[in-house]
């Protein structure tokens, strides 16, 4: 990871998203080496206070996030630290991504989101599930089962449909989703 990689999300975000994700990337780098982690404890405390308490965004610094994440609005965002988020994903406000409590009191694993996943507002993605690459999840959707790649998911509980392939008309590419 290079020092410039902390800015890898800038092109896809507003100023708020840039601040949140730059602070996340710095905090995440601190977890990669035990000595660096000890040195960075004051920063990690500042990160947690600023991002979680002030902005209301729970993105734990241990979380695995691919490059190019876009946060739209970023309010009331909760992501479990064992979740994996692929590259070039979009996540909107009031979204929860994490594990669930099983009937026996144990907790499930966390979701794995593929690359280019677009998550709408007010979405819940819970449980040990996999969201494939190039998936769009509509606003208000509750996802508790795997969603295959190249799909659109909507509803509570989520139903998924294959995404329509782009149509080319007179050299213009038109997409349905």
CSV table of N, CA and C in Angstrom, one decimal:
chain,number,residue,atom,x,y,z
A,1,UNK,N,0.9,-1.2,0.0
A,1,UNK,CA,0.0,0.0,0.0
A,1,UNK,C,0.9,1.2,0.0
A,2,UNK,N,0.7,2.1,-0.9
A,2,UNK,CA,1.5,3.3,-1.0
A,2,UNK,C,0.8,4.5,-0.3
A,3,UNK,N,1.6,5.5,0.1
A,3,UNK,CA,1.0,6.6,0.8
A,3,UNK,C,-0.1,7.3,0.0
A,4,UNK,N,0.0,7.3,-1.3
A,4,UNK,CA,-1.0,7.9,-2.2
A,4,UNK,C,-2.3,7.1,-2.2
A,5,UNK,N,-2.3,5.8,-1.8
A,5,UNK,CA,-3.5,5.0,-1.8
A,5,UNK,C,-4.5,5.5,-0.8
A,6,UNK,N,-4.1,6.3,0.1
A,6,UNK,CA,-5.2,6.8,1.0
A,6,UNK,C,-6.1,7.8,0.3
A,7,UNK,N,-5.7,8.3,-0.8
A,7,UNK,CA,-6.6,9.2,-1.6
A,7,UNK,C,-7.3,8.5,-2.8
A,8,UNK,N,-7.3,7.1,-2.8
A,8,UNK,CA,-7.9,6.4,-3.9
A,8,UNK,C,-9.4,6.6,-4.1
A,9,UNK,N,-10.1,7.1,-3.2
A,9,UNK,CA,-11.5,7.2,-3.3
A,9,UNK,C,-12.0,8.7,-3.6
A,10,UNK,N,-11.0,9.6,-3.8
A,10,UNK,CA,-11.4,11.0,-3.9
A,10,UNK,C,-12.3,11.3,-5.1
A,11,UNK,N,-12.0,10.7,-6.3
A,11,UNK,CA,-12.7,11.1,-7.5
A,11,UNK,C,-14.2,10.7,-7.4
A,12,UNK,N,-14.5,9.8,-6.6
A,12,UNK,CA,-15.9,9.3,-6.5
A,12,UNK,C,-16.7,9.9,-5.4
A,13,UNK,N,-16.2,10.8,-4.6
A,13,UNK,CA,-16.9,11.3,-3.4
A,13,UNK,C,-16.9,12.8,-3.3
A,14,UNK,N,-17.9,13.2,-2.5
A,14,UNK,CA,-18.0,14.6,-2.2
A,14,UNK,C,-17.0,14.9,-1.1
A,15,UNK,N,-16.9,16.1,-0.6
A,15,UNK,CA,-15.9,16.5,0.5
A,15,UNK,C,-16.1,15.6,1.7
A,16,UNK,N,-17.4,15.4,2.1
A,16,UNK,CA,-17.6,14.6,3.3
A,16,UNK,C,-17.1,13.1,3.1
A,17,UNK,N,-17.5,12.5,2.0
A,17,UNK,CA,-17.0,11.2,1.7
A,17,UNK,C,-15.5,11.1,1.6
A,18,UNK,N,-14.9,12.2,1.1
A,18,UNK,CA,-13.4,12.2,1.0
A,18,UNK,C,-12.8,12.2,2.4
A,19,UNK,N,-13.3,13.0,3.3
A,19,UNK,CA,-12.8,13.1,4.6
A,19,UNK,C,-12.9,11.8,5.3
A,20,UNK,N,-14.1,11.2,5.3
A,20,UNK,CA,-14.4,9.9,5.9
A,20,UNK,C,-13.5,8.8,5.4
A,21,UNK,N,-13.4,8.7,4.1
A,21,UNK,CA,-12.6,7.6,3.5
A,21,UNK,C,-11.1,7.8,3.7
A,22,UNK,N,-10.6,9.0,3.6
A,22,UNK,CA,-9.2,9.3,3.8
A,22,UNK,C,-8.8,9.0,5.3
A,23,UNK,N,-9.7,9.4,6.2
A,23,UNK,CA,-9.4,9.0,7.6
A,23,UNK,C,-9.5,7.5,7.8
A,24,UNK,N,-10.4,6.8,7.1
A,24,UNK,CA,-10.5,5.4,7.2
A,24,UNK,C,-9.2,4.7,6.7
A,25,UNK,N,-8.8,5.2,5.5
A,25,UNK,CA,-7.6,4.5,4.9
A,25,UNK,C,-6.4,4.7,5.8
A,26,UNK,N,-6.2,5.9,6.4
A,26,UNK,CA,-5.1,6.1,7.3
A,26,UNK,C,-5.2,5.2,8.5
A,27,UNK,N,-6.4,5.1,9.1
A,27,UNK,CA,-6.6,4.2,10.3
A,27,UNK,C,-6.4,2.7,9.9
A,28,UNK,N,-6.9,2.4,8.7
A,28,UNK,CA,-6.7,1.0,8.3
A,28,UNK,C,-5.2,0.6,8.1
A,29,UNK,N,-4.4,1.5,7.6
A,29,UNK,CA,-3.0,1.3,7.4
A,29,UNK,C,-2.4,1.0,8.8
A,30,UNK,N,-2.8,1.7,9.8
A,30,UNK,CA,-2.3,1.5,11.1
A,30,UNK,C,-2.5,0.1,11.6
A,31,UNK,N,-3.5,-0.6,11.1
A,31,UNK,CA,-3.7,-2.0,11.6
A,31,UNK,C,-2.8,-3.0,10.9
A,32,UNK,N,-2.1,-2.6,9.9
A,32,UNK,CA,-1.3,-3.6,9.1
A,32,UNK,C,0.0,-4.0,9.8
A,33,UNK,N,0.5,-3.3,10.8
A,33,UNK,CA,1.7,-3.7,11.5
A,33,UNK,C,1.5,-3.4,13.0
A,34,UNK,N,1.9,-4.3,13.9
A,34,UNK,CA,1.7,-4.1,15.3
A,34,UNK,C,2.4,-2.8,15.9
A,35,UNK,N,3.6,-2.5,15.4
A,35,UNK,CA,4.3,-1.3,15.9
A,35,UNK,C,3.5,-0.1,15.5
A,36,UNK,N,3.1,0.0,14.2
A,36,UNK,CA,2.4,1.1,13.7
A,36,UNK,C,1.1,1.3,14.5
A,37,UNK,N,0.4,0.2,14.8
A,37,UNK,CA,-0.8,0.2,15.5
A,37,UNK,C,-0.6,0.9,16.9
A,38,UNK,N,0.5,0.6,17.6
A,38,UNK,CA,0.7,1.2,18.9
A,38,UNK,C,1.0,2.7,18.7
A,39,UNK,N,1.7,3.1,17.7
A,39,UNK,CA,2.0,4.5,17.5
A,39,UNK,C,0.8,5.3,17.1
A,40,UNK,N,-0.1,4.6,16.4
A,40,UNK,CA,-1.3,5.3,15.9
A,40,UNK,C,-2.5,5.3,16.8
A,41,UNK,N,-2.4,4.8,18.0
A,41,UNK,CA,-3.6,4.7,19.0
A,41,UNK,C,-4.2,6.1,19.1
A,42,UNK,N,-3.5,7.2,19.3
A,42,UNK,CA,-4.2,8.4,19.5
A,42,UNK,C,-5.0,8.8,18.2
A,43,UNK,N,-4.5,8.5,17.0
A,43,UNK,CA,-5.2,8.8,15.8
A,43,UNK,C,-6.5,7.9,15.7
A,44,UNK,N,-6.3,6.6,16.1
A,44,UNK,CA,-7.5,5.7,16.0
A,44,UNK,C,-8.6,6.2,16.9
A,45,UNK,N,-8.3,6.8,18.1
A,45,UNK,CA,-9.3,7.3,19.0
A,45,UNK,C,-9.9,8.5,18.3
A,46,UNK,N,-9.1,9.4,17.7
A,46,UNK,CA,-9.7,10.6,17.0
A,46,UNK,C,-10.6,10.1,15.9
A,47,UNK,N,-10.1,9.1,15.1
A,47,UNK,CA,-10.9,8.6,14.0
A,47,UNK,C,-12.3,8.1,14.5
A,48,UNK,N,-12.3,7.4,15.6
A,48,UNK,CA,-13.6,6.8,16.1
A,48,UNK,C,-14.5,7.9,16.6
A,49,UNK,N,-14.0,8.9,17.3
A,49,UNK,CA,-14.8,10.0,17.8
A,49,UNK,C,-15.3,10.8,16.6
A,50,UNK,N,-14.5,11.2,15.7
A,50,UNK,CA,-14.9,12.0,14.6
A,50,UNK,C,-15.9,11.3,13.7
A,51,UNK,N,-15.6,10.1,13.2
A,51,UNK,CA,-16.4,9.4,12.3
A,51,UNK,C,-17.7,8.8,12.9
A,52,UNK,N,-17.5,8.1,14.0
A,52,UNK,CA,-18.7,7.5,14.6
A,52,UNK,C,-19.6,8.4,15.4
A,53,UNK,N,-19.0,9.1,16.3
A,53,UNK,CA,-19.7,9.9,17.3
A,53,UNK,C,-20.2,11.2,16.6
A,54,UNK,N,-19.4,11.9,15.9
A,54,UNK,CA,-19.7,13.2,15.3
A,54,UNK,C,-20.6,13.0,14.0
A,55,UNK,N,-20.0,12.2,13.1
A,55,UNK,CA,-20.7,12.1,11.8
A,55,UNK,C,-21.8,10.9,11.8
A,56,UNK,N,-21.7,10.0,12.7
A,56,UNK,CA,-22.7,9.0,12.8
A,56,UNK,C,-22.5,7.9,11.7
A,57,UNK,N,-21.2,7.6,11.4
A,57,UNK,CA,-20.9,6.7,10.4
A,57,UNK,C,-20.0,5.6,11.0
A,58,UNK,N,-20.5,4.4,11.0
A,58,UNK,CA,-19.7,3.3,11.7
A,58,UNK,C,-19.0,2.5,10.6
A,59,UNK,N,-17.7,2.9,10.3
A,59,UNK,CA,-16.9,2.2,9.4
A,59,UNK,C,-15.6,1.8,10.2
A,60,UNK,N,-15.6,0.6,10.8
A,60,UNK,CA,-14.5,0.3,11.6
A,60,UNK,C,-13.2,0.2,10.8
A,61,UNK,N,-12.1,0.6,11.4
A,61,UNK,CA,-10.8,0.7,10.7
A,61,UNK,C,-10.3,-0.7,10.3
A,62,UNK,N,-10.8,-1.8,10.9
A,62,UNK,CA,-10.4,-3.1,10.5
A,62,UNK,C,-11.1,-3.7,9.3
A,63,UNK,N,-12.1,-3.0,8.9
A,63,UNK,CA,-12.9,-3.4,7.7
A,63,UNK,C,-12.1,-3.5,6.4
A,64,UNK,N,-12.4,-4.4,5.6
A,64,UNK,CA,-11.7,-4.6,4.3
A,64,UNK,C,-12.6,-3.9,3.2
A,65,UNK,N,-12.0,-2.9,2.6
A,65,UNK,CA,-12.7,-2.1,1.5
A,65,UNK,C,-11.8,-2.0,0.3
A,66,UNK,N,-12.3,-2.4,-0.8
A,66,UNK,CA,-11.5,-2.2,-2.1
A,66,UNK,C,-11.4,-0.8,-2.5
A,67,UNK,N,-10.6,-0.5,-3.5
A,67,UNK,CA,-10.4,0.9,-3.9
A,67,UNK,C,-11.7,1.4,-4.6
A,68,UNK,N,-11.8,2.7,-4.5
A,68,UNK,CA,-12.9,3.4,-5.3
A,68,UNK,C,-14.3,3.4,-4.6
A,69,UNK,N,-14.4,3.2,-3.3
A,69,UNK,CA,-15.7,3.2,-2.7
A,69,UNK,C,-16.2,4.6,-2.7
A,70,UNK,N,-17.5,4.7,-3.0
A,70,UNK,CA,-18.3,6.0,-3.0
A,70,UNK,C,-19.3,6.0,-1.9
A,71,UNK,N,-19.3,7.0,-1.0
A,71,UNK,CA,-20.3,7.1,0.0
A,71,UNK,C,-21.2,8.3,-0.4
A,72,UNK,N,-22.5,8.0,-0.6
A,72,UNK,CA,-23.4,9.1,-0.9
A,72,UNK,C,-24.1,9.5,0.3
A,73,UNK,N,-24.0,10.7,0.8
A,73,UNK,CA,-24.6,11.3,2.0
A,73,UNK,C,-23.9,10.7,3.3
A,74,UNK,N,-23.8,9.4,3.4
A,74,UNK,CA,-23.0,8.8,4.5
A,74,UNK,C,-23.7,8.9,5.9
A,75,UNK,N,-24.9,9.4,6.0
A,75,UNK,CA,-25.6,9.4,7.3
A,75,UNK,C,-26.0,8.1,7.7
A,76,UNK,N,-26.0,7.8,9.0
A,76,UNK,CA,-26.5,6.5,9.6
A,76,UNK,C,-26.1,5.3,8.8
A,77,UNK,N,-24.8,5.2,8.6
A,77,UNK,CA,-24.2,4.1,7.9
A,77,UNK,C,-23.5,3.2,9.0
A,78,UNK,N,-23.9,1.9,9.0
A,78,UNK,CA,-23.3,0.9,9.9
A,78,UNK,C,-22.8,-0.3,9.2
A,79,UNK,N,-21.5,-0.5,9.3
A,79,UNK,CA,-20.9,-1.7,8.6
A,79,UNK,C,-20.1,-2.5,9.6
A,80,UNK,N,-20.3,-3.8,9.7
A,80,UNK,CA,-19.6,-4.6,10.6
A,80,UNK,C,-18.2,-4.8,10.2
A,81,UNK,N,-17.2,-4.8,11.1
A,81,UNK,CA,-15.8,-4.9,10.8
A,81,UNK,C,-15.3,-6.1,10.1
A,82,UNK,N,-16.2,-7.2,10.1
A,82,UNK,CA,-15.8,-8.4,9.3
A,82,UNK,C,-16.4,-8.5,7.9
A,83,UNK,N,-17.1,-7.4,7.5
A,83,UNK,CA,-17.6,-7.3,6.2
A,83,UNK,C,-16.5,-7.1,5.2
A,84,UNK,N,-16.6,-7.6,4.0
A,84,UNK,CA,-15.7,-7.3,2.9
A,84,UNK,C,-16.4,-6.6,1.8
A,85,UNK,N,-15.9,-5.5,1.4
A,85,UNK,CA,-16.5,-4.7,0.3
A,85,UNK,C,-15.5,-4.6,-0.9
A,86,UNK,N,-15.9,-5.0,-2.1
A,86,UNK,CA,-15.1,-5.0,-3.2
A,86,UNK,C,-14.8,-3.6,-3.8
A,87,UNK,N,-14.2,-3.6,-4.9
A,87,UNK,CA,-13.8,-2.3,-5.6
A,87,UNK,C,-14.9,-1.6,-6.2
A,88,UNK,N,-14.8,-0.3,-6.3
A,88,UNK,CA,-15.8,0.6,-7.0
A,88,UNK,C,-17.2,0.4,-6.6
A,89,UNK,N,-17.5,0.2,-5.3
A,89,UNK,CA,-18.8,0.1,-4.8
A,89,UNK,C,-19.4,1.4,-4.4
A,90,UNK,N,-20.7,1.5,-4.4
A,90,UNK,CA,-21.4,2.7,-3.9
A,90,UNK,C,-22.3,2.3,-2.8
A,91,UNK,N,-22.3,3.1,-1.7
A,91,UNK,CA,-23.2,2.9,-0.6
A,91,UNK,C,-23.9,4.2,-0.2
A,92,UNK,N,-25.2,4.1,-0.1
A,92,UNK,CA,-25.9,5.3,0.3
A,92,UNK,C,-26.3,5.3,1.8
A,93,UNK,N,-27.0,6.4,2.2
A,93,UNK,CA,-27.3,6.6,3.6
A,93,UNK,C,-28.3,5.6,4.2
A,94,UNK,N,-28.3,5.5,5.5
A,94,UNK,CA,-29.2,4.7,6.3
A,94,UNK,C,-29.1,3.2,5.9
A,95,UNK,N,-27.9,2.8,5.7
A,95,UNK,CA,-27.6,1.4,5.3
A,95,UNK,C,-26.9,0.6,6.4
A,96,UNK,N,-27.3,-0.6,6.6
A,96,UNK,CA,-26.7,-1.5,7.6
A,96,UNK,C,-26.1,-2.7,6.8
A,97,UNK,N,-24.9,-3.0,7.1
A,97,UNK,CA,-24.2,-4.2,6.5
A,97,UNK,C,-23.5,-5.0,7.6
A,98,UNK,N,-24.0,-6.2,7.9
A,98,UNK,CA,-23.4,-6.9,9.0
A,98,UNK,C,-23.9,-8.3,9.2
A,99,UNK,N,-23.6,-8.8,10.4
A,99,UNK,CA,-24.0,-10.2,10.8
A,99,UNK,C,-25.4,-10.1,11.4
A,100,UNK,N,-25.9,-11.3,11.7
A,100,UNK,CA,-27.2,-11.5,12.4
A,100,UNK,C,-27.1,-12.5,13.5
A,101,UNK,N,-27.9,-12.4,14.5
A,101,UNK,CA,-27.9,-13.3,15.6
A,101,UNK,C,-28.8,-14.5,15.2
A,102,UNK,N,-28.2,-15.7,15.3
A,102,UNK,CA,-29.0,-16.9,15.0
A,102,UNK,C,-29.9,-17.3,16.2
A,103,UNK,N,-30.8,-18.3,15.9
A,103,UNK,CA,-31.7,-18.7,17.0
A,103,UNK,C,-31.0,-19.2,18.2
A,104,UNK,N,-29.8,-19.8,18.1
A,104,UNK,CA,-29.1,-20.4,19.2
A,104,UNK,C,-28.3,-19.4,20.0
A,105,UNK,N,-28.4,-18.1,19.6
A,105,UNK,CA,-27.7,-17.1,20.3
A,105,UNK,C,-26.3,-16.7,19.7
A,106,UNK,N,-25.8,-17.6,18.8
A,106,UNK,CA,-24.5,-17.3,18.1
A,106,UNK,C,-24.7,-16.3,17.0
A,107,UNK,N,-23.7,-15.7,16.5
A,107,UNK,CA,-23.7,-14.8,15.4
A,107,UNK,C,-23.2,-15.3,14.1
A,108,UNK,N,-23.8,-15.0,13.0
A,108,UNK,CA,-23.4,-15.4,11.7
A,108,UNK,C,-22.2,-14.7,11.3
A,109,UNK,N,-21.6,-15.1,10.1
A,109,UNK,CA,-20.6,-14.3,9.5
A,109,UNK,C,-21.2,-13.1,8.9
A,110,UNK,N,-20.3,-12.3,8.2
A,110,UNK,CA,-20.7,-11.1,7.6
A,110,UNK,C,-20.8,-11.2,6.1
A,111,UNK,N,-21.5,-10.2,5.4
A,111,UNK,CA,-21.6,-10.2,4.0
A,111,UNK,C,-20.2,-10.0,3.3
A,112,UNK,N,-20.1,-10.5,2.1
A,112,UNK,CA,-19.0,-10.1,1.2
A,112,UNK,C,-19.7,-9.5,-0.1
A,113,UNK,N,-19.3,-8.3,-0.3
A,113,UNK,CA,-19.8,-7.6,-1.5
A,113,UNK,C,-18.8,-7.6,-2.6
A,114,UNK,N,-19.2,-8.0,-3.8
A,114,UNK,CA,-18.3,-8.1,-4.9
A,114,UNK,C,-17.9,-6.7,-5.4
A,115,UNK,N,-17.3,-6.6,-6.6
A,115,UNK,CA,-16.9,-5.4,-7.2
A,115,UNK,C,-18.1,-4.7,-7.9
A,116,UNK,N,-18.1,-3.4,-7.9
A,116,UNK,CA,-19.2,-2.6,-8.6
A,116,UNK,C,-20.6,-2.9,-8.1
A,117,UNK,N,-20.7,-3.0,-6.8
A,117,UNK,CA,-22.0,-3.2,-6.2
A,117,UNK,C,-22.5,-1.8,-5.8
A,118,UNK,N,-23.8,-1.5,-6.2
A,118,UNK,CA,-24.4,-0.3,-6.0
A,118,UNK,C,-25.6,-0.5,-5.0
A,119,UNK,N,-25.4,0.1,-3.7
A,119,UNK,CA,-26.3,-0.1,-2.7
A,119,UNK,C,-27.2,1.1,-2.5
A,120,UNK,N,-28.5,1.0,-2.6
A,120,UNK,CA,-29.4,2.1,-2.4
A,120,UNK,C,-29.5,2.5,-1.0
A,121,UNK,N,-30.3,3.6,-0.8
A,121,UNK,CA,-30.6,4.1,0.6
A,121,UNK,C,-31.5,3.1,1.4
A,122,UNK,N,-31.3,3.2,2.7
A,122,UNK,CA,-32.2,2.4,3.6
A,122,UNK,C,-32.1,0.9,3.3
A,123,UNK,N,-31.0,0.4,3.0
A,123,UNK,CA,-30.8,-1.1,2.7
A,123,UNK,C,-30.2,-1.8,3.9
A,124,UNK,N,-30.7,-3.0,4.2
A,124,UNK,CA,-30.1,-3.9,5.2
A,124,UNK,C,-29.5,-5.1,4.4
A,125,UNK,N,-28.3,-5.4,4.6
A,125,UNK,CA,-27.6,-6.6,4.1
A,125,UNK,C,-27.1,-7.3,5.3
A,126,UNK,N,-27.7,-8.4,5.7
A,126,UNK,CA,-27.3,-9.1,6.9
A,126,UNK,C,-27.1,-10.6,6.7
A,127,UNK,N,-26.1,-11.1,7.4
A,127,UNK,CA,-25.8,-12.5,7.4
A,127,UNK,C,-24.6,-12.9,6.6
A,128,UNK,N,-24.3,-14.1,6.7
A,128,UNK,CA,-23.1,-14.6,5.9
A,128,UNK,C,-23.5,-14.9,4.5
A,129,UNK,N,-23.6,-13.9,3.7
A,129,UNK,CA,-24.0,-14.0,2.3
A,129,UNK,C,-23.0,-13.3,1.4
A,130,UNK,N,-23.2,-13.6,0.1
A,130,UNK,CA,-22.3,-13.1,-0.9
A,130,UNK,C,-23.1,-12.3,-1.9
A,131,UNK,N,-22.7,-11.1,-2.2
A,131,UNK,CA,-23.3,-10.3,-3.2
A,131,UNK,C,-22.4,-10.3,-4.4
A,132,UNK,N,-22.8,-10.8,-5.5
A,132,UNK,CA,-21.9,-10.9,-6.7
A,132,UNK,C,-21.5,-9.5,-7.3
A,133,UNK,N,-20.6,-9.6,-8.2
A,133,UNK,CA,-20.1,-8.4,-8.9
A,133,UNK,C,-21.3,-7.8,-9.7
A,134,UNK,N,-21.2,-6.4,-9.9
A,134,UNK,CA,-22.1,-5.7,-10.8
A,134,UNK,C,-23.6,-5.9,-10.4
A,135,UNK,N,-23.8,-5.8,-9.1
A,135,UNK,CA,-25.2,-5.9,-8.5
A,135,UNK,C,-25.7,-4.5,-8.1
A,136,UNK,N,-27.0,-4.3,-8.4
A,136,UNK,CA,-27.6,-3.0,-8.0
A,136,UNK,C,-28.7,-3.5,-7.0
A,137,UNK,N,-28.7,-2.8,-5.8
A,137,UNK,CA,-29.6,-3.1,-4.7
A,137,UNK,C,-30.5,-1.9,-4.5
A,138,UNK,N,-31.8,-2.0,-4.8
A,138,UNK,CA,-32.7,-0.9,-4.7
A,138,UNK,C,-32.9,-0.4,-3.3
A,139,UNK,N,-33.4,0.9,-3.2
A,139,UNK,CA,-33.7,1.5,-1.9
A,139,UNK,C,-34.7,0.7,-1.1
A,140,UNK,N,-34.4,0.6,0.2
A,140,UNK,CA,-35.3,-0.1,1.1
A,140,UNK,C,-35.2,-1.6,1.0
A,141,UNK,N,-34.3,-2.2,0.3
A,141,UNK,CA,-34.2,-3.6,0.2
A,141,UNK,C,-33.6,-4.3,1.4
A,142,UNK,N,-34.1,-5.5,1.8
A,142,UNK,CA,-33.6,-6.2,2.9
A,142,UNK,C,-33.0,-7.5,2.2
A,143,UNK,N,-31.7,-7.7,2.3
A,143,UNK,CA,-31.0,-8.8,1.7
A,143,UNK,C,-30.5,-9.8,2.8
A,144,UNK,N,-31.0,-11.0,2.7
A,144,UNK,CA,-30.6,-12.0,3.7
A,144,UNK,C,-30.1,-13.3,3.0
A,145,UNK,N,-30.1,-13.3,1.6
A,145,UNK,CA,-29.6,-14.4,0.8
A,145,UNK,C,-28.7,-13.9,-0.2
A,146,UNK,N,-27.9,-14.9,-0.7
A,146,UNK,CA,-26.9,-14.5,-1.8
A,146,UNK,C,-27.6,-13.9,-3.0
A,147,UNK,N,-26.9,-13.0,-3.6
A,147,UNK,CA,-27.4,-12.4,-4.9
A,147,UNK,C,-26.3,-12.7,-6.0
A,148,UNK,N,-26.7,-13.3,-7.1
A,148,UNK,CA,-25.7,-13.6,-8.1
A,148,UNK,C,-25.2,-12.4,-8.8
A,149,UNK,N,-24.1,-12.5,-9.4
A,149,UNK,CA,-23.5,-11.4,-10.2
A,149,UNK,C,-24.5,-10.9,-11.3
A,150,UNK,N,-24.3,-9.6,-11.6
A,150,UNK,CA,-25.1,-9.0,-12.7
A,150,UNK,C,-26.6,-9.1,-12.5
A,151,UNK,N,-27.0,-8.8,-11.3
A,151,UNK,CA,-28.4,-8.8,-10.9
A,151,UNK,C,-28.9,-7.5,-10.4
A,152,UNK,N,-30.2,-7.3,-10.3
A,152,UNK,CA,-30.8,-6.2,-9.6
A,152,UNK,C,-31.7,-6.8,-8.5
A,153,UNK,N,-31.5,-6.3,-7.3
A,153,UNK,CA,-32.3,-6.8,-6.2
A,153,UNK,C,-33.1,-5.7,-5.6
A,154,UNK,N,-34.4,-6.1,-5.3
A,154,UNK,CA,-35.4,-5.1,-4.8
A,154,UNK,C,-36.3,-5.8,-3.8
A,155,UNK,N,-36.8,-5.1,-2.8
A,155,UNK,CA,-37.9,-5.6,-2.0
A,155,UNK,C,-37.5,-6.1,-0.6
A,156,UNK,N,-38.5,-6.5,0.1
A,156,UNK,CA,-38.3,-7.1,1.5
A,156,UNK,C,-39.1,-8.3,1.7
A,157,UNK,N,-38.6,-9.5,1.6
A,157,UNK,CA,-37.1,-9.8,1.4
A,157,UNK,C,-36.8,-9.5,-0.1
A,158,UNK,N,-35.5,-9.4,-0.3
A,158,UNK,CA,-35.0,-9.1,-1.6
A,158,UNK,C,-35.3,-10.2,-2.7
A,159,UNK,N,-35.8,-9.7,-3.8
A,159,UNK,CA,-35.9,-10.6,-5.0
A,159,UNK,C,-35.0,-10.1,-6.0
A,160,UNK,N,-34.3,-11.0,-6.7
A,160,UNK,CA,-33.4,-10.5,-7.7
A,160,UNK,C,-33.7,-10.9,-9.1
A,161,UNK,N,-33.3,-10.1,-10.0
A,161,UNK,CA,-33.6,-10.3,-11.5
A,161,UNK,C,-32.3,-10.0,-12.2
A,162,UNK,N,-32.1,-10.7,-13.3
A,162,UNK,CA,-30.9,-10.4,-14.1
A,162,UNK,C,-30.9,-9.0,-14.7
A,163,UNK,N,-29.8,-8.3,-14.6
A,163,UNK,CA,-29.7,-7.0,-15.1
A,163,UNK,C,-29.8,-7.1,-16.7
A,164,UNK,N,-30.5,-6.1,-17.3
A,164,UNK,CA,-30.5,-6.1,-18.7
A,164,UNK,C,-29.2,-5.7,-19.3
A,165,UNK,N,-28.8,-6.4,-20.3
A,165,UNK,CA,-27.5,-6.0,-21.0
A,165,UNK,C,-27.7,-4.7,-21.7
A,166,UNK,N,-26.6,-3.9,-21.8
A,166,UNK,CA,-26.7,-2.6,-22.5
A,166,UNK,C,-27.1,-2.8,-23.9
A,167,UNK,N,-27.8,-1.9,-24.5
A,167,UNK,CA,-28.2,-2.0,-25.9
A,167,UNK,C,-27.5,-0.9,-26.6
A,168,UNK,N,-27.0,-1.2,-27.8
A,168,UNK,CA,-26.3,-0.2,-28.6
A,168,UNK,C,-27.2,0.2,-29.8
A,169,UNK,N,-27.5,1.5,-29.9
A,169,UNK,CA,-28.3,2.0,-31.0
A,169,UNK,C,-27.5,3.2,-31.6
A,170,UNK,N,-27.2,3.1,-32.8
A,170,UNK,CA,-26.4,4.1,-33.5
A,170,UNK,C,-25.2,4.6,-32.7
A,171,UNK,N,-24.4,3.7,-32.2
A,171,UNK,CA,-23.2,3.9,-31.4
A,171,UNK,C,-23.4,4.5,-30.1
A,172,UNK,N,-24.7,4.6,-29.6
A,172,UNK,CA,-25.0,5.1,-28.2
A,172,UNK,C,-25.3,3.8,-27.4
A,173,UNK,N,-24.7,3.8,-26.2
A,173,UNK,CA,-25.0,2.6,-25.4
A,173,UNK,C,-26.0,3.0,-24.3
A,174,UNK,N,-27.1,2.3,-24.3
A,174,UNK,CA,-28.2,2.6,-23.4
A,174,UNK,C,-28.4,1.4,-22.4
A,175,UNK,N,-28.4,1.7,-21.1
A,175,UNK,CA,-28.6,0.7,-20.1
A,175,UNK,C,-29.9,0.8,-19.4
A,176,UNK,N,-30.5,-0.3,-19.1
A,176,UNK,CA,-31.8,-0.3,-18.5
A,176,UNK,C,-31.7,0.0,-17.0
A,177,UNK,N,-30.6,-0.3,-16.4
A,177,UNK,CA,-30.5,-0.1,-14.9
A,177,UNK,C,-29.5,1.0,-14.6
